[in-house]
XYZ file of C-alpha atoms in Angstrom:
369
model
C 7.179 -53.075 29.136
C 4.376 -50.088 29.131
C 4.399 -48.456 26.153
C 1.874 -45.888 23.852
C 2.114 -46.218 20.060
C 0.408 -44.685 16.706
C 0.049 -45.745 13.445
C 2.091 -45.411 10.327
C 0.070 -43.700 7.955
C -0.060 -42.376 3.968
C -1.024 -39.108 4.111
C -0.339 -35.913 1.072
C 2.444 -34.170 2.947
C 3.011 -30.465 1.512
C 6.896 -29.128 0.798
C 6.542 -26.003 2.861
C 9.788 -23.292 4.114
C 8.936 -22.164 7.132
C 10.044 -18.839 8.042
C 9.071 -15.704 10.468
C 7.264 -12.973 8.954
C 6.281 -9.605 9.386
C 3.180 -8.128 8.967
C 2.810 -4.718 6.950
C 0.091 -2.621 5.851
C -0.113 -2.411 2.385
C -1.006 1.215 2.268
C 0.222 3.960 4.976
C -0.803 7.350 5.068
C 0.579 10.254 7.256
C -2.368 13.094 7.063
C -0.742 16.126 7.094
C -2.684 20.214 6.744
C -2.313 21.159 3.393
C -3.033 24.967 5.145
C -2.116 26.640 7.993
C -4.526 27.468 11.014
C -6.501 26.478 13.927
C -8.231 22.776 14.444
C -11.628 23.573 14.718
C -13.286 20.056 14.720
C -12.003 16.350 15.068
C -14.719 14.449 12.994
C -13.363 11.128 13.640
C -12.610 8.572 16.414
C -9.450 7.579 17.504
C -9.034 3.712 16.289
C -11.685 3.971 13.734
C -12.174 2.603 10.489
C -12.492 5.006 8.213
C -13.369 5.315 4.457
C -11.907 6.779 1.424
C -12.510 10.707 1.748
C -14.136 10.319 4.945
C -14.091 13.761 7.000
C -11.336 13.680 9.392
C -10.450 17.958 10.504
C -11.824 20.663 9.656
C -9.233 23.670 9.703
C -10.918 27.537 10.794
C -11.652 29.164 7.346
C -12.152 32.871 8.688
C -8.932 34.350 7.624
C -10.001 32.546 3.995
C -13.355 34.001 3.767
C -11.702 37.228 4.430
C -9.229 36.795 2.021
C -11.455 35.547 -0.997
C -13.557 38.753 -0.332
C -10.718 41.274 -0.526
C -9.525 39.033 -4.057
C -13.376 39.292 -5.258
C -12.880 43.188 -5.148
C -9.807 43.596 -6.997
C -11.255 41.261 -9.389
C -14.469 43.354 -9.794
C -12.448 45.897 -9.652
C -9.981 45.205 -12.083
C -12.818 43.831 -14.689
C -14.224 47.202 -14.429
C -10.629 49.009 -15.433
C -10.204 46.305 -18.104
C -13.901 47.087 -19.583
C -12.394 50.948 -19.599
C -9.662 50.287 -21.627
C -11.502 48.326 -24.041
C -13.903 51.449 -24.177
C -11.208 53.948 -24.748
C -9.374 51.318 -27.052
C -12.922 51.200 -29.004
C -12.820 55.010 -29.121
C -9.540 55.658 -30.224
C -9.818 52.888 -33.057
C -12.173 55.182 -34.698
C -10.627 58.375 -34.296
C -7.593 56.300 -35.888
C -9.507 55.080 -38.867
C -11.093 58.630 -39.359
C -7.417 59.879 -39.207
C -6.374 57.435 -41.511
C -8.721 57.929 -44.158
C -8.286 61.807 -44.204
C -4.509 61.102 -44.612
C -5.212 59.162 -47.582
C -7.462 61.990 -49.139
C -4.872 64.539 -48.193
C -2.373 62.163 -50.621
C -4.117 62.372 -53.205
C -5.183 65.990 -53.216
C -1.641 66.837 -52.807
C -0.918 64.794 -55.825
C -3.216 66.638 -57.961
C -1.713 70.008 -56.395
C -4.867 71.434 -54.539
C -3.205 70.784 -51.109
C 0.361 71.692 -49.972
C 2.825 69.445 -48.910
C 2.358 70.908 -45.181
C -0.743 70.629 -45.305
C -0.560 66.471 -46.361
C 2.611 66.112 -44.265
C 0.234 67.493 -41.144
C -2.823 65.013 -42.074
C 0.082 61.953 -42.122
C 1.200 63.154 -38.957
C -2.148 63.260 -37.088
C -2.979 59.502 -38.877
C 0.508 58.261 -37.163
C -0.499 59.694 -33.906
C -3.644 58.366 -33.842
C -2.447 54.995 -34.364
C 0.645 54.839 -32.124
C -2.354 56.148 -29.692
C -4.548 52.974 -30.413
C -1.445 50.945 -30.346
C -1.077 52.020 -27.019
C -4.854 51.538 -26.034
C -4.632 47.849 -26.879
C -1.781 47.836 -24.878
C -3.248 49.079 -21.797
C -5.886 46.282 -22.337
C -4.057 43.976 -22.443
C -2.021 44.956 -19.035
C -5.532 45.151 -17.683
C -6.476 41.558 -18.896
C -3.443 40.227 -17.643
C -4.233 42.048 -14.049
C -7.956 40.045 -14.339
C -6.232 36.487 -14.833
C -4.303 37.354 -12.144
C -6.874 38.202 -9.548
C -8.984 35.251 -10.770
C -6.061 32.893 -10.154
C -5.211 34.167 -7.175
C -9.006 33.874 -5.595
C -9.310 30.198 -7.309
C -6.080 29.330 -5.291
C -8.022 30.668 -1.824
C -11.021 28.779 -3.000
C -8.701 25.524 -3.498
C -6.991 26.454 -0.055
C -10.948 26.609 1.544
C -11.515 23.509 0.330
C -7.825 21.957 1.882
C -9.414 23.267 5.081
C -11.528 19.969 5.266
C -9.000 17.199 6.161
C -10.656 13.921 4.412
C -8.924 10.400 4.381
C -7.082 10.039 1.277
C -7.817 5.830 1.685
C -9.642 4.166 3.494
C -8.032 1.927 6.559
C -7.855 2.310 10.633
C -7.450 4.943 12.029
C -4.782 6.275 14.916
C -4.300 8.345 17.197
C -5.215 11.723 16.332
C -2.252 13.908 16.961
C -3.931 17.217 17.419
C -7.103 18.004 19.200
C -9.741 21.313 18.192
C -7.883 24.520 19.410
C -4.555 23.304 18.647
C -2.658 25.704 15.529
C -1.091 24.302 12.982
C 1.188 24.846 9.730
C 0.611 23.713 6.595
C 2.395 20.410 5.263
C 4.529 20.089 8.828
C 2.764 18.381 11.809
C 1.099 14.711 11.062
C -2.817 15.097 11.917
C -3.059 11.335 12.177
C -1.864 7.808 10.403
C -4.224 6.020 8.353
C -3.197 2.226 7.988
C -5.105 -0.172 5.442
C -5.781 -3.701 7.699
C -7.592 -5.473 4.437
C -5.972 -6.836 2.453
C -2.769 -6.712 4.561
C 0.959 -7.913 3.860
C 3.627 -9.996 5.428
C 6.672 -9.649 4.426
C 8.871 -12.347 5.097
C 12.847 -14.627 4.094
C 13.599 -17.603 3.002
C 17.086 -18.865 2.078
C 18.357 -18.067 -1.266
C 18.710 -21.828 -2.417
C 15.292 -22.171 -2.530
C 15.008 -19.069 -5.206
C 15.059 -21.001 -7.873
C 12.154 -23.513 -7.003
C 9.771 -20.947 -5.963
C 10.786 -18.844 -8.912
C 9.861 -21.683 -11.187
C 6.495 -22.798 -9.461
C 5.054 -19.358 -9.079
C 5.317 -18.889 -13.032
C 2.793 -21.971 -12.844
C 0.304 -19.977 -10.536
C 0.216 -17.831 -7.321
C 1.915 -19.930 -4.356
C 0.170 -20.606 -1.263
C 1.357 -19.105 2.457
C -0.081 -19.459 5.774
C 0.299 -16.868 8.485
C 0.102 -18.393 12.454
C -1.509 -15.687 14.235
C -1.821 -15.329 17.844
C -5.429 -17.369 18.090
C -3.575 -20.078 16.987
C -5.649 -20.158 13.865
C -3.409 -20.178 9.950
C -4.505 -17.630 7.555
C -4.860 -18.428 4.297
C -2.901 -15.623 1.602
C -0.858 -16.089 -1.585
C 2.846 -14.660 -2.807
C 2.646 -11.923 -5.013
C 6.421 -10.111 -4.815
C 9.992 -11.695 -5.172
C 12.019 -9.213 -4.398
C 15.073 -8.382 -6.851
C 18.181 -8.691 -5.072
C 19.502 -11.397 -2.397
C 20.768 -10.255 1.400
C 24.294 -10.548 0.681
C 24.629 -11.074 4.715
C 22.206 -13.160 5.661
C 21.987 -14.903 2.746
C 17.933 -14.716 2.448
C 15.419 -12.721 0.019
C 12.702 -11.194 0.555
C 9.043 -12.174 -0.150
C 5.430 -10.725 0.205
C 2.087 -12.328 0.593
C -1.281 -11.140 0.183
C -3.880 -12.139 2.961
C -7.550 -10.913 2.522
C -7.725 -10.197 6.521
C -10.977 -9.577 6.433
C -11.179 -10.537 10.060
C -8.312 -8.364 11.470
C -6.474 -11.437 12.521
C -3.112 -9.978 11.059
C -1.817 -6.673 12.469
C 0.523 -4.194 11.344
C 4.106 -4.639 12.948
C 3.275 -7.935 14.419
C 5.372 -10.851 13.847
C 3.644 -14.178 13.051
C 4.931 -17.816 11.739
C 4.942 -18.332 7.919
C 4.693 -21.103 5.698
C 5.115 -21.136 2.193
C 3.666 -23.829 0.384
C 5.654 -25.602 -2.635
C 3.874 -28.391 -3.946
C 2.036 -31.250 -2.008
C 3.691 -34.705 -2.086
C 1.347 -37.397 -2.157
C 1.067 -40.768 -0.510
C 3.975 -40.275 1.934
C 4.588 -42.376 4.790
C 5.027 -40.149 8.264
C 4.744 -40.971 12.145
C 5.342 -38.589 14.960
C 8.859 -37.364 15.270
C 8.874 -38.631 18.835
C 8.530 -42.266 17.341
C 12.182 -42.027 15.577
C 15.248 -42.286 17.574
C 18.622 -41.668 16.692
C 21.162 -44.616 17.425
C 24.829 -45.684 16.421
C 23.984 -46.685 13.213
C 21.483 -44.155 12.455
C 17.876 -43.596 12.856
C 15.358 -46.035 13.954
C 11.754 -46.359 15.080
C 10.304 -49.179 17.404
C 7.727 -51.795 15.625
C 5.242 -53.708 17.300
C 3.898 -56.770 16.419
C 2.382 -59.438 18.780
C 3.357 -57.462 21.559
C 6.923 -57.583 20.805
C 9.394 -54.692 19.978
C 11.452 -55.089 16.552
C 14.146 -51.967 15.911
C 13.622 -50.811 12.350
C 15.977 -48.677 10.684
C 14.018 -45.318 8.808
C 15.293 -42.908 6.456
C 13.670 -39.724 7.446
C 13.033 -37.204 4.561
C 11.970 -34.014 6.411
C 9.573 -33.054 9.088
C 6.217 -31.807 8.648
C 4.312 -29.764 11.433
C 0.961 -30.714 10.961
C -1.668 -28.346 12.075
C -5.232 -29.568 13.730
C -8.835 -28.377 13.635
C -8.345 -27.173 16.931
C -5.139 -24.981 16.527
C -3.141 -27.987 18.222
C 0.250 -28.342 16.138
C 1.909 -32.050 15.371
C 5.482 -32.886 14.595
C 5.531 -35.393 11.894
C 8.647 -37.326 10.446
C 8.574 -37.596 7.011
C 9.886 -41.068 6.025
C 11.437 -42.461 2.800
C 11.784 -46.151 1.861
C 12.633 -48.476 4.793
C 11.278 -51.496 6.546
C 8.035 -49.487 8.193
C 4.893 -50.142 6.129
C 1.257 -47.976 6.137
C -0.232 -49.035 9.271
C 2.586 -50.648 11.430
C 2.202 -49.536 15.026
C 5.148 -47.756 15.901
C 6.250 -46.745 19.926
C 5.769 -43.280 20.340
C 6.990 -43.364 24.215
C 8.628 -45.829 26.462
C 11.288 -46.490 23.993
C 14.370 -46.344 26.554
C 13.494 -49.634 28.356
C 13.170 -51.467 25.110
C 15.438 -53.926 23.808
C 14.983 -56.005 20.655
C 12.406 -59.063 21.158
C 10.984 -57.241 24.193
C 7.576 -57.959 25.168
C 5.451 -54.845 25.468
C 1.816 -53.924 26.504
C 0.264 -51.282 24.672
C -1.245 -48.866 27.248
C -2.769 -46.423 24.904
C -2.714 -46.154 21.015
C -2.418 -42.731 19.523
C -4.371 -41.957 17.019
């Protein structure tokens, strides 16, 4: 009988849960107009990567510069009423200590009988006046005062508002497309200039059932577990878990997890779904051969042995499977195996296995390697 056949071979076979992911950004950033007004440049282009405060729009200041001019005036103009007060305030203090200081004399001469009691009553009198006057002075500057803070915060929040007009990338990432071109109008804090997404590092977010919680619980405590990502090149890259999440799926029965990949080639991208793999622990020197060389029969599962060209059924106990992943993105199914009568390097039939029957003579017309 024709057959092909492969060796049995020890090899360090990692415990990995496979699972489909999903790849998210880890940052994502709707830029929206912090003011109102007209696009008047688009500094960017579409698709571009962009950096942290990077000049994406600038937004028409005209109606700004107008604005801090006329605040400027009252400002000047309200420092100049404010430096009045304080003048006639300085004024009046005077008068009221003069005031004060012939009331004082009058008291005392009207003690000693040379002035009448009008005569002190009217000096007391013009002393209160005087100071309910000054009183009212300090009032006035301080209204005044109060009207300078006020202009001064009102023109720092137009020079704040002239600097919102240039729209700069709050991180750095891709760029998409920009929703608004120059001439367009528009209102400040409502229509999304453009999304910013951040491709490196990148996540995938991914389930795996909940049984498996408390292993991966327990081994990431020793160190940060290793995932793989199957992109569309057919190339695995390489990231680590860094998020359990902190409830189970009560309907599917699966939790969520999120890896960290460096992406510094853009392999991974944003909304994309890819094939995950989250690495346990590697078991070493296990015995495996392709899962096409183990057959299921009455009495369970077996695999075909050669020796001297003749077929011998073997009964296997297969563990798990293993997809083993080559240099050149070409994937193998491989049957893990646990004790049995297969040894490391027994040649095992891989195809041809229908037309076999125990003590059947075989040529080998191909080994697999």
């Amino acid at each position: 009988m024709p057959i092909r056949t492969t060796r049995a071979v020890l090899e360090d076979v990692p415990l990995e849960i496979a699972a489909v992911g999903n790849v998210e950004a880890i940052e994502s950033v709707e830029v929206k107009p912090r003011i109102g007004g007209q696009i008047k440049t688009v500094a960017f282009t579409e698709g571009q990567q962009v950096t942290k405060g990077q000049l994406l729009f600038t937004v028409d200041r005209d109606t700004l510069y107008r604005q801090q001019a006329q605040q400027q005036a009252e400002l000047d103009r309200d420092s100049a009423m404010e430096q009045q007060a304080e003048a006639v305030a300085a004024r009046d203090a005077a008068s009221e200590k003069q005031r004060r200081s012939e009331a004082e004399t009058a008291k005392k001469l009207g003690e000693l009988g040379v002035l009448s009691g009008q005569s002190v009553s009217e000096a007391v009198s013009t002393s209160d006046s005087a100071s309910a006057g000054l009183h009212a002075d300090k009032a006035a500057v301080a209204a005044e005062a109060g009207a300078v803070n006020a202009d001064r915060a009102r023109l720092a929040q137009t020079q704040l508002q002239m600097n919102f007009a240039n729209v700069v990338a709050p991180i750095s990432g891709r760029a998409g497309a920009a929703m608004v071109k120059a001439g367009n109008v528009i209102r400040e804090n409502d229509t999304t200039l453009v999304t910013l997404l951040q491709l490196a590092p990148i996540h995938v977010t991914f389930g795996i059932p909940e049984q498996a919680l408390v292993d991966i619980q327990r081994l990431s405590a020793q160190g940060p577990l290793e995932v793989e990502a199957g992109t569309g090149t057919g190339t695995m890259a390489k990231g680590h878990l860094d998020f359990i999440d902190n409830t189970v799926d009560g309907a599917t029965g699966t939790i969520r997890l999120k890896a960290s990949f460096a992406n510094a080639d853009g392999e991974l991208w944003p909304g994309e779904f890819v094939n995950v793999r989250l690495r346990l622990r590697v078991e070493n020197g296990k015995l495996v051969v392709p899962e096409s060389a183990v057959q299921q029969g009455v009495d369970g599962r077996y695999a075909w042995r050669v020796e001297a060209n003749v077929a011998t059924m073997v009964p296997v106990t297969v563990e798990r499977s293993y997809k083993q992943q080559a240099a050149n993105g070409s994937v193998t199914s491989l049957a893990v195996l646990g004790r049995g009568s297969l040894r490391p390097d027994d040649a095992v039939v891989t195809e041809g296995q229908l037309r076999l029957t125990p003590g059947a003579r075989v040529t080998t017309i191909g080994d697999r390697q």
